[in-house]
C-alpha cells in the first residue's frame, strides 16, 4: 500500500502540474544568472557578434569575457544566498583535437576557496553535420562547457572572483555564472530498497551497474522503490527499467550516474536508462555521460523511451550524452523540472509514434540540436506504427537557450501538437520556433502519413535573440514555417512576442515548391508582435513570405515592424 501511495503521489503531482496556473513565460528557474560582461573584470569583453563559427555568437547575449594574462579575473556581488555554482566557460582545443585541461581559482571576499577543474574535452566540433573532432575540418562550434560545484556558502553581498592562474591554457572565456541555493539531499522513501544493499559503492570508482540492475530486479519482485542515496555511481551498461519500477535519487545535485568513456566504442556501454514498460518513474538524479562525439548511426543514450506508457521523469539533470531524452512508441509521458545541458544532439525529442505526452518546466542549454522537438517519423528501430496519427503532445513552460545547432522548439508534423508558454533565447544557429516538414513523416508506400493534421498550436511564447545562421539553411527567422517535403495546414499561432531577431522576425518559406509541396493553408496569427528585427544582418524583414511559398495566412491584432510578401502565389489576409 505504501508504494502505491508513493507512486500515486508522483502521478498526482505531475497531473496537478499539467493544469496549474503559471503566471510567467518559460520554466521556473531556481538559480540566478550573472553575465560575465556585466561583471567587474581585468579581461576583455567580446561581442556582440552574430555570424557562424564564433564564440561570441554562442554566448549568452552574444557577449562574454576573455581572460588571457595571469591573474586576470571576473568578479561580481552575490544577490541572494547560494550554496551551488555553475560556470559556463570556453577553453581552446588541443592542436589535434581532444581538448585540454585547465583551472580557475575561486575567491570569496578576497579569500581563496578552491580551484575549479575545467576542460575542453567535451567541447569543439568541426566541419559539417554530423561534425568531427578534427580541427582540420574548420568551421568550429560547441565552444562552451560547464563546471558545477556544490557545498559552497555564499551570502548576499559576498564578492565572488574567478581568476585565471593556470598557464596550461592560453585563455579562458567566461560566459556566465549561475548561483543556486540547493536543498539538502532527500532521505530514503518508505518501502524502498537501497542500491547500497546490493553492493553499490557510490564513490565514482567502483562499477555499480550490477548493483543497480540487481536492485531493480528485487524491487520489481517486492513492489518496492529503488533508492539511490547521494553519491556518484559509475555505470558501464544499459539500465533497463521495466514496468512498475520507480528509481528515486536524493536530488539532481546529490545523486549522480556517470559513464566510463573508455568503453564508449560500444554504445550499449554508455549511461542509458531504457524505459520499456508502463507505470515507470525516474526522479531526482543526474546523468553525466562523458561523451564527446556525435554518431547518428548509434543509438541514443541518456534517457531512452522504447515502448513505454504512463511514465514520469522528474527533476533529472542530463549532461554530456548524445541526446538528453529520446522517445519511440511512447504514450502518456510527463517530463517535469528537468535540465538538459551540453548534449551532442537534441535535448528532448518525441519521435516515432509518441503521443499524449508533455514536457513542462524544463530547461536546455548548449544542446547540439533542437532544444525540444516533436518528430513523428513514420518508422524507426523496427517498431510498428499505430493506425492513428501520433500527436497531442505538449511543450509548455519550458526555456531553451544557446544550442550550437538547430532550433529552440520544433514540430515536424503530427496531429494536434502544441508549444505554449515557452521562452527561447539566444538561438543563434536557427529558429526560436520552427514548424517544418523537413524531416520524413511518411513511408514510401504511402500507408503512413504523419504530416501536420488537426490544429497545431503555438501560444504565449517569447522569442529573444533568435533566428541566426544555420550552416545548411543560411539565415533562419526567429519563427519560421517551412514547407519542405510536404505542404502544411492547420496552424494556430497567438500571443507570441519576437524581439531582437538576429535576422527575420517571422518567415514563411517553401523549399518543397518544386515537389508540389509549397502550400500553407488554414493558418492564423493573432497578437503576434515583432517590434524590431535584423540585429545581426541587414536586408531582413519583420514578416517575410519568400517567393517560393504558396497559399495564404490570416493575421489579426498583430504588429510587425515590416511586412514583405515576395510571392505572387501567396495572400496575406488582415482581419
Coordinates of C-alpha atoms in Angstrom, one line a residue:
X1 CA 0.0 0.0 0.0
X2 CA 2.8 2.4 0.8
X3 CA 4.4 2.0 -2.6
X4 CA 1.0 2.6 -4.2
X5 CA 0.6 5.8 -2.3
X6 CA 4.1 7.0 -3.2
X7 CA 3.6 6.3 -6.9
X8 CA 0.2 7.8 -6.8
X9 CA 1.7 10.9 -5.2
X10 CA 4.2 11.2 -8.1
X11 CA 1.5 10.8 -10.7
X12 CA -0.9 13.2 -8.9
X13 CA 1.9 15.8 -8.7
X14 CA 2.5 15.6 -12.4
X15 CA -1.2 15.9 -13.2
X16 CA -1.5 18.9 -11.0
X17 CA 1.5 20.5 -12.7
X18 CA -0.1 19.9 -16.0
X19 CA -3.0 22.1 -15.2
X20 CA -1.5 24.6 -12.7
X21 CA -1.8 28.4 -13.2
X22 CA 1.7 29.5 -14.2
X23 CA 2.0 33.3 -14.4
X24 CA 5.2 33.6 -16.3
X25 CA 6.6 32.6 -19.7
X26 CA 9.2 29.8 -19.6
X27 CA 10.3 27.5 -16.8
X28 CA 10.7 28.3 -13.2
X29 CA 14.4 29.0 -12.8
X30 CA 15.7 28.3 -9.3
X31 CA 19.1 29.9 -9.9
X32 CA 20.3 33.5 -10.5
X33 CA 22.4 34.1 -13.6
X34 CA 25.3 36.6 -13.5
X35 CA 26.5 37.6 -17.0
X36 CA 30.3 37.9 -17.4
X37 CA 30.1 41.1 -19.5
X38 CA 28.3 42.8 -16.6
X39 CA 31.0 41.8 -14.0
X40 CA 34.0 43.8 -12.9
X41 CA 36.9 42.4 -14.9
X42 CA 40.5 42.8 -16.0
X43 CA 39.8 40.7 -19.0
X44 CA 38.4 41.7 -22.4
X45 CA 34.7 41.9 -23.2
X46 CA 34.0 40.2 -26.5
X47 CA 30.9 40.8 -28.7
X48 CA 28.3 41.1 -29.7
X49 CA 28.8 39.2 -32.9
X50 CA 26.2 37.2 -34.9
X51 CA 27.9 35.2 -37.5
X52 CA 28.6 31.4 -37.6
X53 CA 31.6 29.7 -36.0
X54 CA 32.2 32.5 -33.5
X55 CA 32.4 32.1 -29.7
X56 CA 30.6 35.4 -29.2
X57 CA 27.6 34.1 -31.2
X58 CA 27.4 31.1 -28.9
X59 CA 27.5 33.3 -25.8
X60 CA 24.5 34.4 -23.8
X61 CA 23.5 37.8 -25.1
X62 CA 26.3 37.3 -27.7
X63 CA 28.8 38.6 -25.2
X64 CA 31.5 37.1 -23.0
X65 CA 34.8 37.9 -21.2
X66 CA 38.2 36.5 -22.3
X67 CA 40.8 36.0 -19.6
X68 CA 44.3 35.8 -21.0
X69 CA 47.0 37.1 -18.7
X70 CA 48.0 35.6 -15.4
X71 CA 45.6 36.6 -12.6
X72 CA 43.0 38.2 -14.9
X73 CA 39.6 37.8 -13.4
X74 CA 35.8 38.4 -13.4
X75 CA 34.1 39.5 -10.2
X76 CA 30.5 40.0 -9.1
X77 CA 28.5 40.5 -5.9
X78 CA 26.1 37.8 -4.8
X79 CA 22.4 38.9 -4.8
X80 CA 20.9 36.2 -2.7
X81 CA 22.3 33.2 -0.6
X82 CA 23.6 30.3 -2.6
X83 CA 25.4 27.0 -2.0
X84 CA 25.9 25.8 -5.5
X85 CA 27.5 27.3 -8.7
X86 CA 27.7 26.6 -12.4
X87 CA 30.3 28.3 -14.5
X88 CA 29.8 28.4 -18.3
X89 CA 33.3 28.7 -19.9
X90 CA 35.3 28.0 -23.0
X91 CA 38.9 26.8 -23.3
X92 CA 40.8 26.3 -26.5
X93 CA 41.1 22.9 -28.1
X94 CA 44.3 20.9 -28.3
X95 CA 46.0 21.4 -31.7
X96 CA 44.9 18.0 -33.0
X97 CA 41.6 18.0 -31.1
X98 CA 40.6 16.2 -27.9
X99 CA 40.7 19.2 -25.6
X100 CA 43.0 20.4 -22.8
X101 CA 42.6 20.6 -19.1
X102 CA 43.0 23.8 -17.0
X103 CA 41.5 25.5 -14.0
X104 CA 40.1 28.7 -12.5
X105 CA 40.6 29.8 -8.9
X106 CA 37.6 30.8 -6.9
X107 CA 37.8 33.6 -4.3
X108 CA 35.2 34.7 -1.8
X109 CA 35.6 38.2 -0.2
X110 CA 39.3 38.1 -1.1
X111 CA 40.0 34.7 0.3
X112 CA 40.9 31.6 -1.8
X113 CA 38.1 29.0 -1.7
X114 CA 39.1 26.3 -4.1
X115 CA 40.4 25.5 -7.6
X116 CA 37.8 24.7 -10.2
X117 CA 38.9 22.0 -12.7
X118 CA 37.8 22.9 -16.3
X119 CA 38.3 21.1 -19.6
X120 CA 37.6 21.4 -23.3
X121 CA 37.4 17.6 -23.7
X122 CA 33.7 17.8 -24.3
X123 CA 33.8 21.0 -26.5
X124 CA 34.8 21.8 -30.0
X125 CA 33.2 20.2 -33.0
X126 CA 34.2 20.9 -36.6
X127 CA 33.0 20.8 -40.2
X128 CA 29.5 20.0 -41.4
X129 CA 26.8 17.9 -39.7
X130 CA 27.2 15.4 -38.0
X131 CA 30.6 17.0 -37.3
X132 CA 34.0 15.7 -36.4
X133 CA 36.5 16.3 -33.6
X134 CA 39.3 17.1 -36.1
X135 CA 40.2 20.8 -36.1
X136 CA 41.5 20.4 -39.7
X137 CA 37.8 20.4 -40.8
X138 CA 37.4 24.0 -39.8
X139 CA 34.1 25.7 -39.1
X140 CA 34.2 25.3 -35.3
X141 CA 31.2 25.2 -33.0
X142 CA 30.3 23.9 -29.5
X143 CA 32.8 26.2 -27.8
X144 CA 31.3 26.0 -24.3
X145 CA 31.1 23.6 -21.4
X146 CA 30.0 24.0 -17.8
X147 CA 31.6 23.3 -14.4
X148 CA 29.2 22.7 -11.5
X149 CA 30.1 22.9 -7.8
X150 CA 28.1 22.4 -4.6
X151 CA 28.7 22.6 -0.8
X152 CA 29.6 26.3 -1.1
X153 CA 28.4 29.0 1.3
X154 CA 27.7 32.4 -0.3
X155 CA 25.8 35.1 1.4
X156 CA 24.1 38.1 0.0
X157 CA 26.7 40.8 -0.6
X158 CA 29.6 38.4 -0.9
X159 CA 32.1 39.3 -3.6
X160 CA 33.0 36.3 -5.8
X161 CA 36.0 36.3 -8.1
X162 CA 37.1 33.8 -10.7
X163 CA 40.8 34.1 -11.5
X164 CA 42.9 32.6 -14.4
X165 CA 46.2 31.4 -12.9
X166 CA 46.8 28.2 -14.8
X167 CA 49.2 28.8 -17.6
X168 CA 48.4 25.5 -19.3
X169 CA 45.6 27.2 -21.3
X170 CA 46.4 30.4 -23.3
X171 CA 43.0 31.8 -22.4
X172 CA 39.7 31.0 -20.6
X173 CA 36.4 32.6 -21.7
X174 CA 33.7 33.1 -19.1
X175 CA 30.1 33.5 -20.4
X176 CA 28.1 33.4 -17.2
X177 CA 27.8 32.1 -13.6
X178 CA 24.7 30.6 -12.1
X179 CA 24.2 30.6 -8.3
X180 CA 21.6 28.4 -6.7
X181 CA 20.5 27.5 -3.2
X182 CA 20.2 23.7 -3.3
X183 CA 18.1 21.8 -0.8
X184 CA 19.8 19.1 1.3
X185 CA 19.8 15.5 0.0
X186 CA 16.4 13.7 0.1
X187 CA 16.1 10.8 2.5
X188 CA 15.0 7.3 1.6
X189 CA 11.3 6.9 1.0
X190 CA 9.4 4.3 2.9
X191 CA 9.1 0.9 1.3
X192 CA 12.4 1.2 -0.6
X193 CA 15.5 -0.8 -1.4
X194 CA 18.8 1.0 -1.4
X195 CA 21.3 0.2 -4.1
X196 CA 24.0 0.1 -1.4
X197 CA 22.3 -3.1 -0.1
X198 CA 23.3 -4.7 -3.4
X199 CA 26.9 -3.6 -3.2
X200 CA 26.9 -0.2 -4.9
X201 CA 29.8 2.0 -3.6
X202 CA 28.6 5.4 -4.8
X203 CA 32.1 6.7 -4.9
X204 CA 32.5 7.1 -8.7
X205 CA 35.3 4.5 -8.6
X206 CA 33.6 1.1 -8.3
X207 CA 31.4 -0.2 -11.2
X208 CA 27.8 0.0 -9.8
X209 CA 26.0 -1.3 -12.8
X210 CA 25.3 -4.8 -11.5
X211 CA 24.2 -3.4 -8.1
X212 CA 21.6 -1.1 -9.7
X213 CA 20.4 -3.9 -12.0
X214 CA 20.0 -6.3 -9.1
X215 CA 18.2 -3.7 -7.0
X216 CA 15.8 -3.1 -9.9
X217 CA 15.0 -6.8 -10.2
X218 CA 14.4 -7.2 -6.5
X219 CA 12.3 -4.0 -6.3
X220 CA 10.1 -5.2 -9.1
X221 CA 9.5 -8.5 -7.3
X222 CA 8.8 -7.0 -4.0
X223 CA 6.9 -3.9 -5.1
X224 CA 9.4 -1.5 -3.6
X225 CA 11.1 1.6 -4.7
X226 CA 14.7 1.7 -5.9
X227 CA 16.5 4.2 -3.7
X228 CA 19.8 5.7 -4.8
X229 CA 21.3 7.8 -2.0
X230 CA 23.7 10.7 -2.5
X231 CA 26.8 9.7 -4.3
X232 CA 28.5 9.1 -7.6
X233 CA 27.6 5.8 -9.3
X234 CA 29.6 4.5 -12.2
X235 CA 27.5 2.8 -14.9
X236 CA 29.0 0.7 -17.7
X237 CA 25.9 -0.6 -19.5
X238 CA 22.2 -0.1 -20.1
X239 CA 19.8 0.1 -17.2
X240 CA 16.6 -1.4 -18.4
X241 CA 13.6 0.0 -16.4
X242 CA 10.7 -2.4 -16.6
X243 CA 7.0 -1.9 -15.7
X244 CA 6.1 -0.8 -12.3
X245 CA 9.6 0.4 -11.2
X246 CA 10.5 3.7 -9.6
X247 CA 14.1 4.9 -9.3
X248 CA 14.4 7.6 -6.8
X249 CA 17.5 9.7 -6.1
X250 CA 18.5 12.1 -3.4
X251 CA 18.4 15.1 -5.8
X252 CA 19.9 16.2 -9.1
X253 CA 22.8 17.8 -7.2
X254 CA 23.4 14.9 -4.9
X255 CA 22.8 11.6 -6.8
X256 CA 24.9 11.2 -10.0
X257 CA 25.3 8.4 -12.5
X258 CA 28.5 8.7 -14.6
X259 CA 29.8 6.9 -17.6
X260 CA 33.2 5.3 -18.4
X261 CA 34.3 6.9 -21.7
X262 CA 37.0 4.3 -22.3
X263 CA 34.1 1.9 -23.0
X264 CA 32.2 4.2 -25.4
X265 CA 33.2 2.4 -28.5
X266 CA 30.3 0.2 -27.7
X267 CA 27.1 2.3 -27.5
X268 CA 25.4 -0.1 -25.0
X269 CA 28.2 0.6 -22.5
X270 CA 27.3 4.2 -22.1
X271 CA 25.0 5.7 -19.5
X272 CA 21.5 5.0 -20.7
X273 CA 18.2 4.4 -18.8
X274 CA 15.9 2.5 -21.1
X275 CA 12.2 2.7 -20.3
X276 CA 10.4 -0.4 -21.6
X277 CA 7.0 -0.9 -19.9
X278 CA 4.2 1.0 -18.1
X279 CA 3.9 2.9 -14.8
X280 CA 7.6 3.9 -14.7
X281 CA 9.1 6.7 -12.6
X282 CA 12.5 8.4 -12.5
X283 CA 13.2 11.2 -10.2
X284 CA 15.9 13.4 -8.6
X285 CA 19.3 12.4 -10.0
X286 CA 21.9 13.5 -12.6
X287 CA 23.2 11.6 -15.6
X288 CA 26.7 12.7 -16.7
X289 CA 27.6 10.9 -19.9
X290 CA 31.2 12.0 -20.7
X291 CA 30.5 11.6 -24.5
X292 CA 32.4 13.9 -26.8
X293 CA 31.4 12.9 -30.3
X294 CA 28.3 12.5 -32.4
X295 CA 27.5 9.5 -34.5
X296 CA 23.9 9.2 -35.6
X297 CA 24.2 5.6 -36.7
X298 CA 24.5 4.7 -33.0
X299 CA 21.5 4.5 -30.6
X300 CA 20.9 7.4 -28.2
X301 CA 22.0 7.4 -24.6
X302 CA 20.7 9.5 -21.7
X303 CA 17.1 8.5 -21.2
X304 CA 15.6 6.4 -23.9
X305 CA 11.9 5.6 -24.1
X306 CA 11.3 2.4 -26.1
X307 CA 7.7 1.4 -26.0
X308 CA 6.8 2.9 -22.6
X309 CA 3.4 4.1 -21.3
X310 CA 2.4 6.3 -18.3
X311 CA 5.9 7.3 -17.2
X312 CA 7.1 10.3 -15.3
X313 CA 10.6 11.7 -15.4
X314 CA 11.1 14.4 -12.8
X315 CA 13.9 16.7 -11.8
X316 CA 16.6 14.9 -13.8
X317 CA 19.8 16.6 -14.9
X318 CA 21.3 15.2 -18.1
X319 CA 24.7 16.3 -19.5
X320 CA 27.4 15.1 -22.0
X321 CA 25.2 12.5 -23.6
X322 CA 24.3 12.3 -27.3
X323 CA 20.7 13.3 -26.6
X324 CA 19.1 14.2 -23.3
X325 CA 15.9 12.1 -23.8
X326 CA 14.5 10.4 -26.9
X327 CA 11.2 8.5 -27.2
X328 CA 9.9 5.8 -29.6
X329 CA 6.3 4.4 -29.4
X330 CA 5.5 6.0 -26.1
X331 CA 2.2 7.2 -24.7
X332 CA 1.4 9.3 -21.6
X333 CA 4.9 10.5 -20.8
X334 CA 5.3 13.5 -18.4
X335 CA 8.7 15.1 -18.1
X336 CA 8.8 17.8 -15.4
X337 CA 11.5 20.0 -14.0
X338 CA 14.5 18.5 -15.9
X339 CA 17.7 20.2 -17.1
X340 CA 19.4 19.2 -20.3
X341 CA 22.9 20.5 -20.7
X342 CA 25.8 20.2 -23.1
X343 CA 24.4 17.4 -25.2
X344 CA 25.7 16.4 -28.7
X345 CA 22.2 16.3 -30.2
X346 CA 18.6 17.1 -29.1
X347 CA 17.6 18.0 -25.6
X348 CA 14.3 16.1 -25.8
X349 CA 12.8 14.5 -28.9
X350 CA 9.3 12.9 -29.1
X351 CA 10.0 10.7 -32.1
X352 CA 8.3 7.7 -33.6
X353 CA 4.6 7.3 -32.5
X354 CA 4.9 9.3 -29.3
X355 CA 1.6 10.7 -28.2
X356 CA -0.3 12.3 -25.3
X357 CA 3.0 13.4 -23.7
X358 CA 4.2 16.5 -22.0
X359 CA 7.4 18.3 -21.4
X360 CA 6.9 21.1 -18.8
X361 CA 9.1 23.3 -16.6
X362 CA 12.2 22.0 -18.3
X363 CA 15.4 23.9 -19.4
X364 CA 18.0 23.3 -22.0
X365 CA 21.4 24.9 -22.6
X366 CA 24.1 24.2 -25.2
X367 CA 22.3 21.3 -26.9
X368 CA 23.8 20.1 -30.2
X369 CA 20.4 20.0 -32.0
X370 CA 16.8 21.1 -31.2
X371 CA 16.2 22.0 -27.6
X372 CA 12.7 20.4 -27.7
X373 CA 11.5 18.6 -30.8
X374 CA 8.4 16.6 -32.0
X375 CA 9.3 14.4 -35.0
X376 CA 6.6 11.8 -35.8
X377 CA 8.8 9.7 -38.1
X378 CA 7.0 7.0 -40.0
X379 CA 9.2 4.2 -38.8
X380 CA 12.4 3.5 -36.9
X381 CA 14.1 0.9 -34.9
X382 CA 11.6 -1.8 -36.1
X383 CA 8.6 -0.5 -34.1
X384 CA 5.3 -0.9 -35.8
X385 CA 3.2 2.2 -36.2
X386 CA -0.4 2.5 -35.0
X387 CA -3.2 3.4 -37.3
X388 CA -3.9 6.9 -35.9
X389 CA -1.6 9.8 -36.4
X390 CA 0.7 10.4 -33.4
X391 CA 0.4 13.7 -31.6
X392 CA -1.4 15.5 -28.8
X393 CA 2.0 16.3 -27.3
X394 CA 2.8 19.5 -25.5
X395 CA 5.8 21.6 -24.7
X396 CA 4.8 24.0 -22.0
X397 CA 6.5 26.4 -19.6
X398 CA 9.9 25.4 -21.0
X399 CA 13.0 27.5 -21.5
X400 CA 15.5 26.7 -24.3
X401 CA 18.7 28.7 -24.9
X402 CA 22.1 28.6 -26.7
X403 CA 22.0 25.4 -28.8
X404 CA 25.0 25.2 -31.1
X405 CA 22.8 23.6 -33.9
X406 CA 19.2 23.9 -34.9
X407 CA 16.3 25.4 -33.1
X408 CA 14.5 26.1 -29.8
X409 CA 11.1 24.4 -30.1
X410 CA 10.5 22.4 -33.3
X411 CA 7.4 20.5 -34.6
X412 CA 7.9 18.4 -37.7
X413 CA 4.4 17.0 -38.1
X414 CA 1.8 15.0 -36.3
X415 CA -1.7 15.8 -35.0
X416 CA -2.8 18.5 -32.6
X417 CA 0.6 19.2 -31.1
X418 CA 1.3 22.3 -29.0
X419 CA 4.1 24.7 -27.9
X420 CA 2.8 27.1 -25.2
X421 CA 4.1 29.5 -22.5
X422 CA 7.7 28.8 -23.6
X423 CA 10.8 31.1 -23.7
X424 CA 13.5 30.7 -26.3
X425 CA 16.6 32.9 -26.1
X426 CA 19.9 33.2 -28.0
X427 CA 19.1 30.6 -30.6
X428 CA 21.9 31.7 -32.9
X429 CA 22.1 28.7 -35.3
X430 CA 18.4 28.5 -36.2
X431 CA 14.8 29.4 -35.2
X432 CA 13.3 30.1 -31.8
X433 CA 10.3 28.1 -33.0
X434 CA 10.2 26.1 -36.3
X435 CA 7.2 24.4 -37.8
X436 CA 8.5 22.4 -40.6
X437 CA 8.0 19.4 -42.9
X438 CA 11.7 19.0 -43.5
X439 CA 12.1 15.5 -41.9
X440 CA 10.3 12.4 -43.3
X441 CA 7.0 11.5 -41.7
X442 CA 5.6 9.1 -44.2
X443 CA 6.8 5.8 -45.7
X444 CA 7.4 5.2 -49.4
X445 CA 4.3 3.1 -49.8
X446 CA 2.0 5.8 -48.5
X447 CA 0.5 3.7 -45.9
X448 CA 1.6 6.0 -43.1
X449 CA 1.2 9.8 -43.3
X450 CA 2.1 11.7 -40.2
X451 CA 2.2 15.1 -41.7
X452 CA 0.6 18.1 -39.9
X453 CA -3.1 17.5 -39.2
X454 CA -5.7 18.7 -36.8
X455 CA -4.7 22.0 -35.3
X456 CA -1.0 22.7 -34.3
X457 CA -1.0 25.4 -31.6
X458 CA 1.8 27.8 -30.6
X459 CA 0.7 30.3 -28.0
X460 CA 2.0 32.6 -25.3
X461 CA 5.7 32.3 -26.2
X462 CA 8.6 34.8 -26.1
X463 CA 11.5 34.6 -28.6
X464 CA 14.5 36.7 -27.7
X465 CA 17.6 37.0 -30.0
X466 CA 16.6 34.1 -32.2
X467 CA 16.8 33.5 -35.9
X468 CA 20.5 33.1 -36.6
X469 CA 22.7 31.4 -39.3
X470 CA 22.1 27.8 -40.0
X471 CA 25.1 26.2 -41.8
X472 CA 22.8 24.4 -44.2
X473 CA 19.8 26.8 -44.5
X474 CA 21.6 30.2 -44.2
X475 CA 19.7 32.8 -42.2
X476 CA 16.6 31.5 -40.5
X477 CA 13.8 33.6 -39.0
X478 CA 13.2 33.7 -35.2
X479 CA 9.8 32.0 -36.1
X480 CA 9.7 30.0 -39.3
X481 CA 7.1 28.0 -41.2
X482 CA 8.9 25.7 -43.7
X483 CA 7.0 23.7 -46.3
X484 CA 9.7 21.3 -47.5
X485 CA 8.7 17.6 -48.0
X486 CA 5.0 18.4 -47.5
X487 CA 2.6 21.3 -47.5
X488 CA 1.3 22.4 -44.1
X489 CA -2.2 23.2 -42.9
X490 CA -3.9 23.9 -39.6
X491 CA -1.6 26.3 -37.6
X492 CA -3.0 28.5 -34.9
X493 CA -0.3 30.9 -33.6
X494 CA -1.2 33.5 -30.9
X495 CA 0.3 35.8 -28.3
X496 CA 3.9 35.5 -29.5
X497 CA 6.4 38.2 -28.9
X498 CA 9.5 38.2 -31.1
X499 CA 12.2 40.7 -30.1
X500 CA 15.8 41.4 -31.2
X501 CA 15.6 38.8 -34.0
X502 CA 19.1 38.2 -35.4
X503 CA 17.7 38.0 -38.9
X504 CA 14.0 37.9 -39.9
X505 CA 11.3 38.0 -37.2
X506 CA 8.8 35.7 -38.9
X507 CA 9.2 33.9 -42.2
X508 CA 7.3 31.5 -44.5
X509 CA 9.4 29.5 -46.9
X510 CA 8.8 26.6 -49.2
X511 CA 11.8 24.7 -50.5
X512 CA 9.3 22.0 -51.4
X513 CA 7.7 24.0 -54.1
X514 CA 9.5 22.1 -56.9
X515 CA 7.9 18.9 -55.5
X516 CA 4.5 20.5 -55.4
X517 CA 4.6 20.8 -51.6
X518 CA 4.9 24.6 -51.0
X519 CA 1.3 25.4 -49.8
X520 CA 0.3 26.9 -46.5
X521 CA -3.4 26.9 -45.6
X522 CA -5.7 27.3 -42.7
X523 CA -3.1 29.3 -40.7
X524 CA -3.9 32.1 -38.3
X525 CA -1.7 34.6 -36.5
X526 CA -3.3 36.5 -33.6
X527 CA -1.5 39.0 -31.4
X528 CA 2.0 38.2 -32.9
X529 CA 4.3 41.1 -32.3
X530 CA 7.7 41.8 -34.0
X531 CA 8.8 45.3 -32.9
X532 CA 12.3 45.0 -34.4
X533 CA 14.4 42.6 -36.4
X534 CA 17.8 42.1 -38.1
X535 CA 20.1 43.0 -35.3
X536 CA 22.8 40.7 -36.7
X537 CA 22.4 41.0 -40.5
X538 CA 20.9 43.5 -43.0
X539 CA 18.1 43.4 -45.5
X540 CA 15.7 41.3 -43.4
X541 CA 12.1 41.7 -42.5
X542 CA 9.6 41.6 -39.6
X543 CA 7.4 39.2 -41.6
X544 CA 8.8 37.7 -44.8
X545 CA 7.0 35.4 -47.3
X546 CA 9.7 34.0 -49.6
X547 CA 9.0 33.9 -53.3
X548 CA 8.6 30.1 -53.3
X549 CA 5.7 30.0 -50.8
X550 CA 2.1 29.5 -51.9
X551 CA -1.2 29.7 -50.1
X552 CA -2.4 32.1 -47.5
X553 CA -2.1 33.5 -44.0
X554 CA -4.6 35.3 -41.8
X555 CA -3.4 38.0 -39.4
X556 CA -5.3 39.7 -36.6
X557 CA -4.3 42.1 -33.8
X558 CA -0.6 41.8 -34.7
X559 CA 2.2 44.3 -35.1
X560 CA 5.1 43.8 -37.5
X561 CA 7.8 46.4 -37.9
X562 CA 7.9 45.4 -41.6
X563 CA 6.0 43.0 -43.9
X564 CA 7.4 41.7 -47.2
X565 CA 5.4 39.3 -49.3
X566 CA 7.8 38.3 -52.1
X567 CA 5.5 35.6 -53.5
X568 CA 3.0 36.1 -56.3
X569 CA 1.2 32.9 -55.1
X570 CA 0.6 33.9 -51.5
X571 CA -2.1 36.0 -49.9
X572 CA -1.9 37.8 -46.6
X573 CA -5.3 38.4 -45.1
X574 CA -5.6 41.0 -42.4
X575 CA -8.6 40.9 -40.1

